[in-house]
PDB file of C-alpha atoms and ligand atoms in Angstrom:
ATOM      1  CA  MET X  27      -0.101  -0.036   0.057  1.00 93.00           C
ATOM      2  CA  ARG X  28       1.356   3.391  -0.898  1.00 95.00           C
ATOM      3  CA  ASP X  29       1.544   6.085   1.393  1.00 97.00           C
ATOM      4  CA  LEU X  30      -1.218   8.496   0.596  1.00 98.00           C
ATOM      5  CA  GLU X  31       0.299  11.673   2.501  1.00 97.00           C
ATOM      6  CA  THR X  32       2.407  14.003   0.482  1.00 98.00           C
ATOM      7  CA  ASN X  33       4.625  17.094   1.518  1.00 97.00           C
ATOM      8  CA  ALA X  34       2.667  19.434  -0.091  1.00 98.00           C
ATOM      9  CA  GLU X  35       1.261  22.499   1.917  1.00 98.00           C
ATOM     10  CA  ASN X  36      -2.559  22.450   2.060  1.00 98.00           C
ATOM     11  CA  THR X  37      -4.055  25.831   1.229  1.00 98.00           C
ATOM     12  CA  TRP X  38      -7.772  25.278   1.250  1.00 98.00           C
ATOM     13  CA  CYS X  39      -9.724  27.483   3.782  1.00 98.00           C
ATOM     14  CA  PRO X  40     -10.171  26.302   7.473  1.00 98.00           C
ATOM     15  CA  GLY X  41     -13.660  24.153   7.191  1.00 98.00           C
ATOM     16  CA  CYS X  42     -13.360  23.927   3.037  1.00 98.00           C
ATOM     17  CA  GLY X  43     -15.665  20.475   2.143  1.00 98.00           C
ATOM     18  CA  ASN X  44     -12.788  19.271   0.189  1.00 98.00           C
ATOM     19  CA  PHE X  45     -11.159  17.962   3.093  1.00 98.00           C
ATOM     20  CA  GLY X  46     -14.082  15.572   3.839  1.00 98.00           C
ATOM     21  CA  ILE X  47     -13.628  14.504   0.186  1.00 98.00           C
ATOM     22  CA  LEU X  48      -9.741  13.815   0.299  1.00 98.00           C
ATOM     23  CA  SER X  49     -10.552  12.072   3.819  1.00 98.00           C
ATOM     24  CA  ALA X  50     -13.096   9.978   2.320  1.00 98.00           C
ATOM     25  CA  VAL X  51     -10.926   9.270  -0.838  1.00 98.00           C
ATOM     26  CA  LYS X  52      -8.129   8.114   1.157  1.00 98.00           C
ATOM     27  CA  ASN X  53     -10.323   5.912   3.130  1.00 98.00           C
ATOM     28  CA  ALA X  54     -11.680   4.231   0.174  1.00 98.00           C
ATOM     29  CA  ILE X  55      -8.238   3.409  -1.791  1.00 98.00           C
ATOM     30  CA  THR X  56      -6.993   1.740   1.668  1.00 98.00           C
ATOM     31  CA  HIS X  57     -10.107  -0.298   1.613  1.00 98.00           C
ATOM     32  CA  LEU X  58      -9.674  -1.250  -2.222  1.00 98.00           C
ATOM     33  CA  ASP X  59      -6.073  -1.861  -1.654  1.00 98.00           C
ATOM     34  CA  GLU X  60      -7.043  -4.128   0.956  1.00 97.00           C
ATOM     35  CA  GLU X  61      -9.470  -5.946  -1.468  1.00 97.00           C
ATOM     36  CA  GLY X  62      -6.836  -6.607  -3.978  1.00 97.00           C
ATOM     37  CA  ILE X  63      -7.027  -3.084  -5.879  1.00 97.00           C
ATOM     38  CA  SER X  64      -3.572  -1.932  -5.595  1.00 97.00           C
ATOM     39  CA  SER X  65      -3.232   1.707  -5.032  1.00 97.00           C
ATOM     40  CA  ASP X  66       0.012   1.386  -7.333  1.00 97.00           C
ATOM     41  CA  SER X  67      -3.035   0.553 -10.290  1.00 97.00           C
ATOM     42  CA  ILE X  68      -4.670   3.902  -9.766  1.00 98.00           C
ATOM     43  CA  VAL X  69      -3.788   6.767 -11.559  1.00 98.00           C
ATOM     44  CA  ILE X  70      -5.446  10.140 -10.784  1.00 98.00           C
ATOM     45  CA  SER X  71      -5.989  13.472 -12.960  1.00 97.00           C
ATOM     46  CA  ALA X  72      -7.621  16.988 -11.818  1.00 98.00           C
ATOM     47  CA  GLY X  73      -8.557  20.010 -13.642  1.00 95.00           C
ATOM     48  CA  ILE X  74      -8.117  23.671 -12.302  1.00 97.00           C
ATOM     49  CA  GLY X  75      -9.661  24.768  -9.297  1.00 98.00           C
ATOM     50  CA  CYS X  76      -9.780  24.404  -5.667  1.00 98.00           C
ATOM     51  CA  HIS X  77     -11.033  20.817  -5.961  1.00 98.00           C
ATOM     52  CA  ALA X  78      -8.175  20.040  -8.424  1.00 98.00           C
ATOM     53  CA  LYS X  79      -5.457  20.667  -5.237  1.00 98.00           C
ATOM     54  CA  ILE X  80      -6.925  17.181  -4.125  1.00 98.00           C
ATOM     55  CA  PHE X  81      -4.034  16.168  -6.846  1.00 98.00           C
ATOM     56  CA  ASP X  82      -1.216  17.292  -4.715  1.00 98.00           C
ATOM     57  CA  TYR X  83      -2.591  16.172  -1.486  1.00 98.00           C
ATOM     58  CA  LEU X  84      -2.551  12.444  -2.758  1.00 98.00           C
ATOM     59  CA  GLY X  85       0.286  10.429  -2.930  1.00 98.00           C
ATOM     60  CA  LEU X  86      -0.750   8.807  -6.240  1.00 98.00           C
ATOM     61  CA  SER X  87       0.527   8.862  -9.863  1.00 97.00           C
ATOM     62  CA  GLY X  88      -0.964  10.597 -12.430  1.00 97.00           C
ATOM     63  CA  LEU X  89      -1.143  13.833 -14.311  1.00 96.00           C
ATOM     64  CA  TYR X  90      -2.201  17.178 -13.215  1.00 96.00           C
ATOM     65  CA  SER X  91      -3.993  18.511 -16.593  1.00 95.00           C
ATOM     66  CA  LEU X  92      -5.745  21.479 -17.505  1.00 95.00           C
ATOM     67  CA  HIS X  93      -9.007  23.171 -16.655  1.00 96.00           C
ATOM     68  CA  GLY X  94     -11.741  21.076 -18.420  1.00 95.00           C
ATOM     69  CA  ARG X  95      -9.254  18.690 -20.112  1.00 96.00           C
ATOM     70  CA  ASP X  96      -8.584  16.478 -16.987  1.00 96.00           C
ATOM     71  CA  ILE X  97     -11.739  14.278 -18.297  1.00 96.00           C
ATOM     72  CA  ALA X  98     -10.052  13.435 -21.795  1.00 96.00           C
ATOM     73  CA  THR X  99      -6.643  12.812 -19.732  1.00 94.00           C
ATOM     74  CA  VAL X 100      -7.926   9.925 -17.876  1.00 95.00           C
ATOM     75  CA  GLN X 101      -9.606   8.645 -21.098  1.00 96.00           C
ATOM     76  CA  GLY X 102      -6.379   8.398 -22.451  1.00 96.00           C
ATOM     77  CA  MET X 103      -5.057   7.078 -19.774  1.00 95.00           C
ATOM     78  CA  LYS X 104      -7.484   4.053 -19.826  1.00 96.00           C
ATOM     79  CA  ILE X 105      -7.174   3.450 -23.530  1.00 96.00           C
ATOM     80  CA  ALA X 106      -3.259   3.426 -23.015  1.00 95.00           C
ATOM     81  CA  ASN X 107      -3.532   0.850 -20.485  1.00 96.00           C
ATOM     82  CA  PRO X 108      -6.909  -0.793 -19.449  1.00 97.00           C
ATOM     83  CA  ASP X 109      -5.187  -2.718 -16.391  1.00 96.00           C
ATOM     84  CA  LEU X 110      -5.064   0.875 -14.329  1.00 97.00           C
ATOM     85  CA  LYS X 111      -8.127   2.123 -12.520  1.00 97.00           C
ATOM     86  CA  VAL X 112      -8.335   5.818 -13.358  1.00 98.00           C
ATOM     87  CA  ILE X 113     -10.080   8.544 -11.343  1.00 98.00           C
ATOM     88  CA  ASN X 114     -10.571  11.976 -12.273  1.00 98.00           C
ATOM     89  CA  PHE X 115     -11.232  14.961  -9.635  1.00 98.00           C
ATOM     90  CA  SER X 116     -13.417  17.658 -11.037  1.00 98.00           C
ATOM     91  CA  GLY X 117     -15.061  20.545 -10.250  1.00 98.00           C
ATOM     92  CA  ASP X 118     -18.967  21.993 -11.188  1.00 98.00           C
ATOM     93  CA  GLY X 119     -17.072  24.721 -13.152  1.00 98.00           C
ATOM     94  CA  ASN X 120     -14.372  22.437 -14.618  1.00 98.00           C
ATOM     95  CA  GLY X 121     -16.508  19.459 -15.486  1.00 98.00           C
ATOM     96  CA  MET X 122     -19.659  21.037 -16.248  1.00 98.00           C
ATOM     97  CA  GLY X 123     -18.932  24.076 -17.834  1.00 98.00           C
ATOM     98  CA  GLU X 124     -15.429  24.410 -19.959  1.00 97.00           C
ATOM     99  CA  GLY X 125     -14.929  20.457 -19.730  1.00 97.00           C
ATOM    100  CA  LEU X 126     -18.899  19.452 -20.312  1.00 98.00           C
ATOM    101  CA  ALA X 127     -18.318  17.844 -23.867  1.00 98.00           C
ATOM    102  CA  HIS X 128     -15.337  15.621 -22.611  1.00 98.00           C
ATOM    103  CA  THR X 129     -17.644  14.840 -20.020  1.00 98.00           C
ATOM    104  CA  LEU X 130     -20.835  13.786 -21.797  1.00 98.00           C
ATOM    105  CA  PHE X 131     -18.389  12.101 -24.017  1.00 98.00           C
ATOM    106  CA  ALA X 132     -16.766   9.974 -21.542  1.00 98.00           C
ATOM    107  CA  ALA X 133     -20.332   8.967 -20.335  1.00 98.00           C
ATOM    108  CA  LYS X 134     -21.565   8.083 -23.989  1.00 98.00           C
ATOM    109  CA  ARG X 135     -18.285   5.843 -24.763  1.00 98.00           C
ATOM    110  CA  ASN X 136     -18.950   4.196 -21.449  1.00 98.00           C
ATOM    111  CA  GLN X 137     -15.183   4.844 -20.788  1.00 98.00           C
ATOM    112  CA  ASP X 138     -14.186   2.623 -17.533  1.00 98.00           C
ATOM    113  CA  MET X 139     -13.469   5.072 -14.970  1.00 98.00           C
ATOM    114  CA  THR X 140     -14.461   7.407 -12.190  1.00 98.00           C
ATOM    115  CA  MET X 141     -15.401  10.997 -12.276  1.00 98.00           C
ATOM    116  CA  ILE X 142     -15.760  12.407  -8.519  1.00 98.00           C
ATOM    117  CA  LEU X 143     -17.424  16.140  -9.433  1.00 98.00           C
ATOM    118  CA  HIS X 144     -16.726  18.172  -6.285  1.00 98.00           C
ATOM    119  CA  ASN X 145     -19.823  20.383  -6.468  1.00 98.00           C
ATOM    120  CA  ASN X 146     -19.826  23.649  -4.423  1.00 98.00           C
ATOM    121  CA  SER X 147     -22.287  25.137  -6.861  1.00 98.00           C
ATOM    122  CA  VAL X 148     -19.551  28.109  -7.575  1.00 98.00           C
ATOM    123  CA  TYR X 149     -15.920  28.942  -9.425  1.00 98.00           C
ATOM    124  CA  ALA X 150     -14.433  28.884  -5.690  1.00 98.00           C
ATOM    125  CA  LEU X 151     -10.795  29.482  -7.043  1.00 98.00           C
ATOM    126  CA  THR X 152     -11.854  32.558  -9.268  1.00 98.00           C
ATOM    127  CA  THR X 153     -13.705  33.963  -6.380  1.00 97.00           C
ATOM    128  CA  GLY X 154     -17.121  33.249  -6.826  1.00 97.00           C
ATOM    129  CA  GLN X 155     -18.619  33.422 -10.333  1.00 98.00           C
ATOM    130  CA  PHE X 156     -22.174  31.283 -10.775  1.00 98.00           C
ATOM    131  CA  THR X 157     -21.319  28.023 -12.355  1.00 98.00           C
ATOM    132  CA  PRO X 158     -23.920  25.482 -14.513  1.00 98.00           C
ATOM    133  CA  LEU X 159     -24.651  24.008 -11.147  1.00 98.00           C
ATOM    134  CA  THR X 160     -25.615  27.008  -9.156  1.00 98.00           C
ATOM    135  CA  GLN X 161     -29.059  27.054  -7.832  1.00 97.00           C
ATOM    136  CA  LYS X 162     -31.330  29.710  -9.317  1.00 97.00           C
ATOM    137  CA  GLY X 163     -31.611  32.959  -7.614  1.00 98.00           C
ATOM    138  CA  TRP X 164     -27.974  32.447  -5.706  1.00 98.00           C
ATOM    139  CA  GLU X 165     -26.951  36.381  -5.189  1.00 97.00           C
ATOM    140  CA  GLY X 166     -22.784  36.304  -5.730  1.00 96.00           C
ATOM    141  CA  PRO X 167     -20.210  38.332  -6.669  1.00 95.00           C
ATOM    142  CA  SER X 168     -20.882  37.694 -10.231  1.00 96.00           C
ATOM    143  CA  THR X 169     -24.517  37.639  -9.636  1.00 97.00           C
ATOM    144  CA  PRO X 170     -25.273  40.418  -7.150  1.00 97.00           C
ATOM    145  CA  ARG X 171     -29.332  40.227  -8.253  1.00 97.00           C
ATOM    146  CA  GLY X 172     -29.299  36.585  -8.173  1.00 97.00           C
ATOM    147  CA  SER X 173     -28.363  34.185 -10.450  1.00 97.00           C
ATOM    148  CA  PHE X 174     -31.650  34.050 -13.196  1.00 97.00           C
ATOM    149  CA  GLU X 175     -30.432  30.581 -15.109  1.00 97.00           C
ATOM    150  CA  GLU X 176     -32.006  27.151 -14.448  1.00 97.00           C
ATOM    151  CA  PRO X 177     -29.083  24.821 -13.442  1.00 98.00           C
ATOM    152  CA  PHE X 178     -28.126  21.626 -15.029  1.00 98.00           C
ATOM    153  CA  ASN X 179     -29.186  18.467 -13.096  1.00 98.00           C
ATOM    154  CA  PRO X 180     -25.974  16.560 -13.496  1.00 98.00           C
ATOM    155  CA  LEU X 181     -27.670  13.241 -12.405  1.00 98.00           C
ATOM    156  CA  VAL X 182     -30.246  13.182 -15.090  1.00 98.00           C
ATOM    157  CA  MET X 183     -27.447  14.542 -17.892  1.00 98.00           C
ATOM    158  CA  MET X 184     -25.377  11.561 -16.777  1.00 98.00           C
ATOM    159  CA  ILE X 185     -27.784   8.872 -17.240  1.00 98.00           C
ATOM    160  CA  VAL X 186     -29.253  10.100 -20.451  1.00 98.00           C
ATOM    161  CA  SER X 187     -25.480  10.527 -21.788  1.00 98.00           C
ATOM    162  CA  GLY X 188     -24.378   6.751 -21.001  1.00 98.00           C
ATOM    163  CA  ALA X 189     -22.585   6.848 -17.547  1.00 98.00           C
ATOM    164  CA  THR X 190     -23.638   3.510 -16.061  1.00 98.00           C
ATOM    165  CA  PHE X 191     -23.279   4.373 -12.165  1.00 98.00           C
ATOM    166  CA  VAL X 192     -24.346   7.885 -11.194  1.00 98.00           C
ATOM    167  CA  ALA X 193     -24.633   8.760  -7.470  1.00 98.00           C
ATOM    168  CA  ARG X 194     -24.708  11.704  -5.107  1.00 98.00           C
ATOM    169  CA  SER X 195     -22.850  12.301  -1.640  1.00 98.00           C
ATOM    170  CA  PHE X 196     -21.958  14.658   0.357  1.00 98.00           C
ATOM    171  CA  SER X 197     -18.828  15.827   2.087  1.00 98.00           C
ATOM    172  CA  GLY X 198     -20.411  15.987   5.567  1.00 98.00           C
ATOM    173  CA  LYS X 199     -21.456  12.145   5.249  1.00 98.00           C
ATOM    174  CA  MET X 200     -17.900  10.196   5.536  1.00 98.00           C
ATOM    175  CA  GLN X 201     -19.052   7.023   5.677  1.00 98.00           C
ATOM    176  CA  HIS X 202     -21.746   7.286   2.726  1.00 98.00           C
ATOM    177  CA  LEU X 203     -19.182   9.049   1.000  1.00 98.00           C
ATOM    178  CA  THR X 204     -16.275   6.414   1.202  1.00 98.00           C
ATOM    179  CA  ASP X 205     -18.668   3.409   0.486  1.00 98.00           C
ATOM    180  CA  THR X 206     -20.065   5.626  -2.916  1.00 98.00           C
ATOM    181  CA  ILE X 207     -16.369   5.664  -4.065  1.00 98.00           C
ATOM    182  CA  ILE X 208     -15.413   2.482  -3.192  1.00 98.00           C
ATOM    183  CA  SER X 209     -18.650   1.353  -5.229  1.00 98.00           C
ATOM    184  CA  ALA X 210     -17.958   3.651  -7.894  1.00 98.00           C
ATOM    185  CA  VAL X 211     -14.114   2.509  -8.546  1.00 98.00           C
ATOM    186  CA  LYS X 212     -15.348  -1.206  -8.465  1.00 98.00           C
ATOM    187  CA  HIS X 213     -18.105  -0.441 -11.443  1.00 98.00           C
ATOM    188  CA  LYS X 214     -16.981  -1.445 -14.519  1.00 98.00           C
ATOM    189  CA  GLY X 215     -17.775   1.510 -16.884  1.00 98.00           C
ATOM    190  CA  PHE X 216     -18.605   5.269 -16.313  1.00 98.00           C
ATOM    191  CA  SER X 217     -19.176   6.101 -12.465  1.00 98.00           C
ATOM    192  CA  PHE X 218     -19.961   9.596 -11.586  1.00 98.00           C
ATOM    193  CA  VAL X 219     -20.233  10.803  -8.356  1.00 98.00           C
ATOM    194  CA  GLU X 220     -21.561  13.752  -7.602  1.00 98.00           C
ATOM    195  CA  VAL X 221     -20.130  15.149  -4.216  1.00 98.00           C
ATOM    196  CA  LEU X 222     -21.752  18.315  -2.291  1.00 98.00           C
ATOM    197  CA  GLN X 223     -19.150  20.378  -0.847  1.00 98.00           C
ATOM    198  CA  PRO X 224     -19.669  23.662   1.165  1.00 98.00           C
ATOM    199  CA  ALA X 225     -16.776  26.415   0.078  1.00 98.00           C
ATOM    200  CA  VAL X 226     -17.522  28.238   3.128  1.00 98.00           C
ATOM    201  CA  PRO X 227     -16.879  31.542   1.686  1.00 98.00           C
ATOM    202  CA  TYR X 228     -19.862  31.527  -0.219  1.00 97.00           C
ATOM    203  CA  HIS X 229     -22.043  28.822   1.399  1.00 97.00           C
ATOM    204  CA  SER X 230     -22.490  27.436   5.000  1.00 97.00           C
ATOM    205  CA  TRP X 231     -22.755  23.723   6.281  1.00 98.00           C
ATOM    206  CA  SER X 232     -26.048  24.053   7.612  1.00 97.00           C
ATOM    207  CA  GLU X 233     -27.562  24.841   4.450  1.00 95.00           C
ATOM    208  CA  TYR X 234     -26.900  21.514   3.265  1.00 97.00           C
ATOM    209  CA  ARG X 235     -26.747  19.828   6.514  1.00 95.00           C
ATOM    210  CA  ASP X 236     -30.357  21.107   6.971  1.00 94.00           C
ATOM    211  CA  LYS X 237     -31.533  19.825   3.320  1.00 97.00           C
ATOM    212  CA  ILE X 238     -29.709  16.631   2.739  1.00 98.00           C
ATOM    213  CA  LYS X 239     -31.614  13.572   2.787  1.00 98.00           C
ATOM    214  CA  PHE X 240     -31.364  10.020   1.035  1.00 98.00           C
ATOM    215  CA  ILE X 241     -33.424   8.165  -1.585  1.00 98.00           C
ATOM    216  CA  GLU X 242     -35.636   5.497  -0.147  1.00 95.00           C
ATOM    217  CA  GLU X 243     -33.951   2.654  -2.796  1.00 96.00           C
ATOM    218  CA  GLU X 244     -31.684   2.487  -5.535  1.00 98.00           C
ATOM    219  CA  PRO X 245     -33.646   2.570  -8.618  1.00 98.00           C
ATOM    220  CA  SER X 246     -33.460  -1.129 -10.490  1.00 97.00           C
ATOM    221  CA  ASN X 247     -33.528   0.277 -14.088  1.00 98.00           C
ATOM    222  CA  TYR X 248     -33.088   2.814 -16.291  1.00 98.00           C
ATOM    223  CA  ASN X 249     -36.627   4.498 -16.633  1.00 98.00           C
ATOM    224  CA  GLU X 250     -36.706   4.340 -12.541  1.00 98.00           C
ATOM    225  CA  ALA X 251     -33.399   6.052 -12.215  1.00 98.00           C
ATOM    226  CA  LEU X 252     -34.085   8.638 -14.659  1.00 98.00           C
ATOM    227  CA  LYS X 253     -37.563   9.391 -12.994  1.00 98.00           C
ATOM    228  CA  THR X 254     -35.890   9.328  -9.394  1.00 98.00           C
ATOM    229  CA  ALA X 255     -33.230  11.563 -10.685  1.00 98.00           C
ATOM    230  CA  GLN X 256     -35.665  13.802 -11.940  1.00 98.00           C
ATOM    231  CA  ASP X 257     -37.633  14.152  -9.121  1.00 98.00           C
ATOM    232  CA  ALA X 258     -34.997  14.381  -6.484  1.00 98.00           C
ATOM    233  CA  ASP X 259     -34.180  17.717  -5.411  1.00 97.00           C
ATOM    234  CA  PRO X 260     -30.216  18.736  -5.555  1.00 97.00           C
ATOM    235  CA  TYR X 261     -29.749  17.716  -1.824  1.00 98.00           C
ATOM    236  CA  THR X 262     -30.774  14.134  -2.092  1.00 98.00           C
ATOM    237  CA  LEU X 263     -28.136  11.185  -1.986  1.00 98.00           C
ATOM    238  CA  GLY X 264     -27.653   7.668  -3.230  1.00 98.00           C
ATOM    239  CA  ILE X 265     -26.842   5.977  -5.665  1.00 98.00           C
ATOM    240  CA  PHE X 266     -29.348   6.709  -8.643  1.00 98.00           C
ATOM    241  CA  TYR X 267     -28.216   4.197 -11.393  1.00 98.00           C
ATOM    242  CA  ARG X 268     -26.327   1.098 -11.911  1.00 98.00           C
ATOM    243  CA  ASN X 269     -25.615  -1.064 -15.032  1.00 98.00           C
ATOM    244  CA  THR X 270     -23.281  -3.539 -15.126  1.00 97.00           C
ATOM    245  CA  GLU X 271     -24.407  -5.111 -18.449  1.00 97.00           C
ATOM    246  CA  LYS X 272     -23.329  -2.064 -20.990  1.00 98.00           C
ATOM    247  CA  PRO X 273     -19.794  -2.574 -22.750  1.00 98.00           C
ATOM    248  CA  VAL X 274     -17.063  -0.333 -21.901  1.00 98.00           C
ATOM    249  CA  TYR X 275     -15.298   1.585 -24.627  1.00 98.00           C
ATOM    250  CA  HIS X 276     -11.581  -0.138 -24.058  1.00 97.00           C
ATOM    251  CA  GLU X 277     -13.088  -3.682 -24.989  1.00 97.00           C
ATOM    252  CA  GLU X 278     -15.217  -2.373 -27.793  1.00 97.00           C
ATOM    253  CA  LEU X 279     -12.384  -0.617 -29.128  1.00 95.00           C
ATOM    254  CA  TYR X 280      -9.729  -3.569 -28.797  1.00 90.00           C
ATOM    255  CA  GLY X 281     -11.054  -6.720 -26.666  1.00 93.00           C
ATOM    256  CA  ASP X 282      -8.148  -7.689 -24.179  1.00 91.00           C
ATOM    257  CA  HIS X 283      -5.635  -5.895 -25.769  1.00 91.00           C
ATOM    258  CA  ASN X 284      -3.267  -3.758 -23.706  1.00 93.00           C
ATOM    259  CA  PRO X 285      -1.150  -1.879 -25.592  1.00 90.00           C
ATOM    260  CA  VAL X 286       1.241  -1.726 -22.674  1.00 90.00           C
ATOM    261  CA  ASN X 287       1.962  -5.002 -21.990  1.00 86.00           C
ATOM    262  CA  LYS X 288       0.916  -6.948 -25.141  1.00 84.00           C
ATOM    263  CA  ARG X 289       3.249  -4.880 -27.317  1.00 83.00           C
ATOM    264  CA  VAL X 290       3.339  -5.737 -31.024  1.00 82.00           C
ATOM    265  CA  GLY X 291       7.134  -5.775 -32.099  1.00 87.00           C
ATOM    266  CA  VAL X 292       8.514  -3.581 -34.617  1.00 90.00           C
ATOM    267  CA  GLU X 293       9.087  -6.660 -37.053  1.00 93.00           C
ATOM    268  CA  GLU X 294       5.530  -7.883 -36.438  1.00 90.00           C
ATOM    269  CA  ARG X 295       4.183  -4.540 -36.811  1.00 89.00           C
ATOM    270  CA  ARG X 296       6.103  -4.072 -40.405  1.00 94.00           C
ATOM    271  CA  GLN X 297       4.607  -7.515 -41.230  1.00 94.00           C
ATOM    272  CA  LYS X 298       1.358  -6.289 -40.758  1.00 89.00           C
ATOM    273  CA  ILE X 299       1.666  -2.813 -42.347  1.00 93.00           C
ATOM    274  CA  ILE X 300       2.937  -4.946 -45.484  1.00 95.00           C
ATOM    275  CA  LYS X 301      -0.090  -7.443 -45.258  1.00 94.00           C
ATOM    276  CA  ILE X 302      -2.422  -4.339 -45.416  1.00 93.00           C
ATOM    277  CA  LEU X 303      -0.745  -2.580 -48.485  1.00 94.00           C
ATOM    278  CA  LYS X 304      -0.416  -5.432 -50.399  1.00 90.00           C
TER     279      LYS X 304
HETATM  280  C1  TPP B  25      -8.547  26.853 -19.584  1.00 83.75           C
HETATM  281  C2  TPP B  25      -8.676  27.711 -18.546  1.00 83.75           C
HETATM  282  N1  TPP B  25      -9.818  28.316 -18.566  1.00 83.75           N
HETATM  283  C3  TPP B  25     -10.147  29.374 -17.425  1.00 83.75           C
HETATM  284  C4  TPP B  25      -8.959  29.222 -16.479  1.00 83.75           C
HETATM  285  C5  TPP B  25      -9.789  29.923 -15.069  1.00 83.75           C
HETATM  286  N2  TPP B  25     -10.154  29.037 -13.955  1.00 83.75           N
HETATM  287  C6  TPP B  25      -9.208  28.684 -13.156  1.00 83.75           C
HETATM  288  S1  TPP B  25     -10.233  27.604 -11.958  1.00 83.75           S
HETATM  289  C7  TPP B  25     -11.655  28.301 -12.490  1.00 83.75           C
HETATM  290  C8  TPP B  25     -12.818  27.610 -11.773  1.00 83.75           C
HETATM  291  C9  TPP B  25     -12.861  26.435 -11.435  1.00 83.75           C
HETATM  292  O1  TPP B  25     -14.218  26.511 -10.638  1.00 83.75           O
HETATM  293  P1  TPP B  25     -14.346  24.533 -10.138  1.00 83.75           P
HETATM  294  O2  TPP B  25     -14.348  23.776 -11.303  1.00 83.75           O
HETATM  295  O3  TPP B  25     -16.029  24.834  -9.962  1.00 83.75           O
HETATM  296  O4  TPP B  25     -13.589  24.422  -9.289  1.00 83.75           O
HETATM  297  P2  TPP B  25     -13.590  25.178  -7.676  1.00 83.75           P
HETATM  298  O5  TPP B  25     -12.702  26.007  -7.355  1.00 83.75           O
HETATM  299  O6  TPP B  25     -14.697  25.308  -7.471  1.00 83.75           O
HETATM  300  O7  TPP B  25     -13.172  23.902  -6.960  1.00 83.75           O
HETATM  301  C10 TPP B  25     -11.447  28.899 -13.577  1.00 83.75           C
HETATM  302  C11 TPP B  25     -12.358  29.416 -14.526  1.00 83.75           C
HETATM  303  C12 TPP B  25      -8.066  28.100 -16.429  1.00 83.75           C
HETATM  304  N3  TPP B  25      -7.321  28.334 -15.481  1.00 83.75           N
HETATM  305  N4  TPP B  25      -7.754  27.561 -17.485  1.00 83.75           N
HETATM  306  S1  SF4 B  26     -12.593  28.952  -1.649  1.00 83.75           S
HETATM  307 FE1  SF4 B  26     -14.215  27.039  -1.297  1.00 83.75          FE
HETATM  308  S2  SF4 B  26     -13.486  25.391  -2.215  1.00 83.75           S
HETATM  309 FE2  SF4 B  26     -11.445  26.889  -2.346  1.00 83.75          FE
HETATM  310  S3  SF4 B  26     -10.504  26.078  -0.609  1.00 83.75           S
HETATM  311 FE3  SF4 B  26     -11.609  28.018   0.115  1.00 83.75          FE
HETATM  312  S4  SF4 B  26     -13.672  26.890   1.029  1.00 83.75           S
HETATM  313 FE4  SF4 B  26     -12.564  25.319  -0.430  1.00 83.75          FE
HETATM  314 MG1   MG B  27     -16.659  24.689  -7.857  1.00 83.75          MG
END
């Protein structure tokens, strides 16, 4: 098991919801390692934002990517070496704004990866602009008279786009969040976990705690999942959708081939090209 601690100085605000996500991820990785999913086989990526600093605070391999391009980065990692378990840390601005197309296509392809969306409903690092997930009416630095746009429903968006594991948790519910991350990483296919996370300069913990609730039971099929995700308010937690039947991208692409450990030699490749050209 790797040492998950790093020497990086933690610069999150005291009370930031990202601390809960970091702890839950560490718990989940420790548990997964004990179950046989080695921490050496896990690679991570993050975009840019407060959430993305988690990359510096986790002693795991990976690539600190660009704003909105991290989802593309992890897709590349998986295709390059399907034996890896890849985890992406994204923000609501990062993954639902500038990176939205990459998010939708990763879900559409059922890429075998996990996306953890730190949803604080704000572009926090850049000091409080509204995001695609900000609730209507929220008064912030860029929306002093209240945001008048309807937010996306990320769970519905992911279900209809093709994700095969769709869940919501909260950084203040440590056991629920840890268990959800474990299930998401073990899931074969695109797993999406939205994590509600207070950014304390903009939202208080009680704002969340007063509203948090759980779905009664996990929906058993696509239509039920979609209806539950549509009807639930943005503070309802649980696993909304799980489909283990849908093929995953890298297997559709090249079966059980792995370009790293089943590498074709130069001569074999040359012969294959000659055969195609003949
Ligand atoms: C290509 C690019 N576009 C925009 C930015 C500016 N930028 C950096 S962080 C950020 C907001 C991040 O918001 P979110 O993804 O919600 O993360 P949070 O800080 O809330 O965790 C933006 C717009 C950037 N660094 N690079
Ligand atoms: S601004 Fe918000 S998200 Fe960023 S470190 Fe502070 S509390 Fe956390
Ligand atoms: Mg954010």
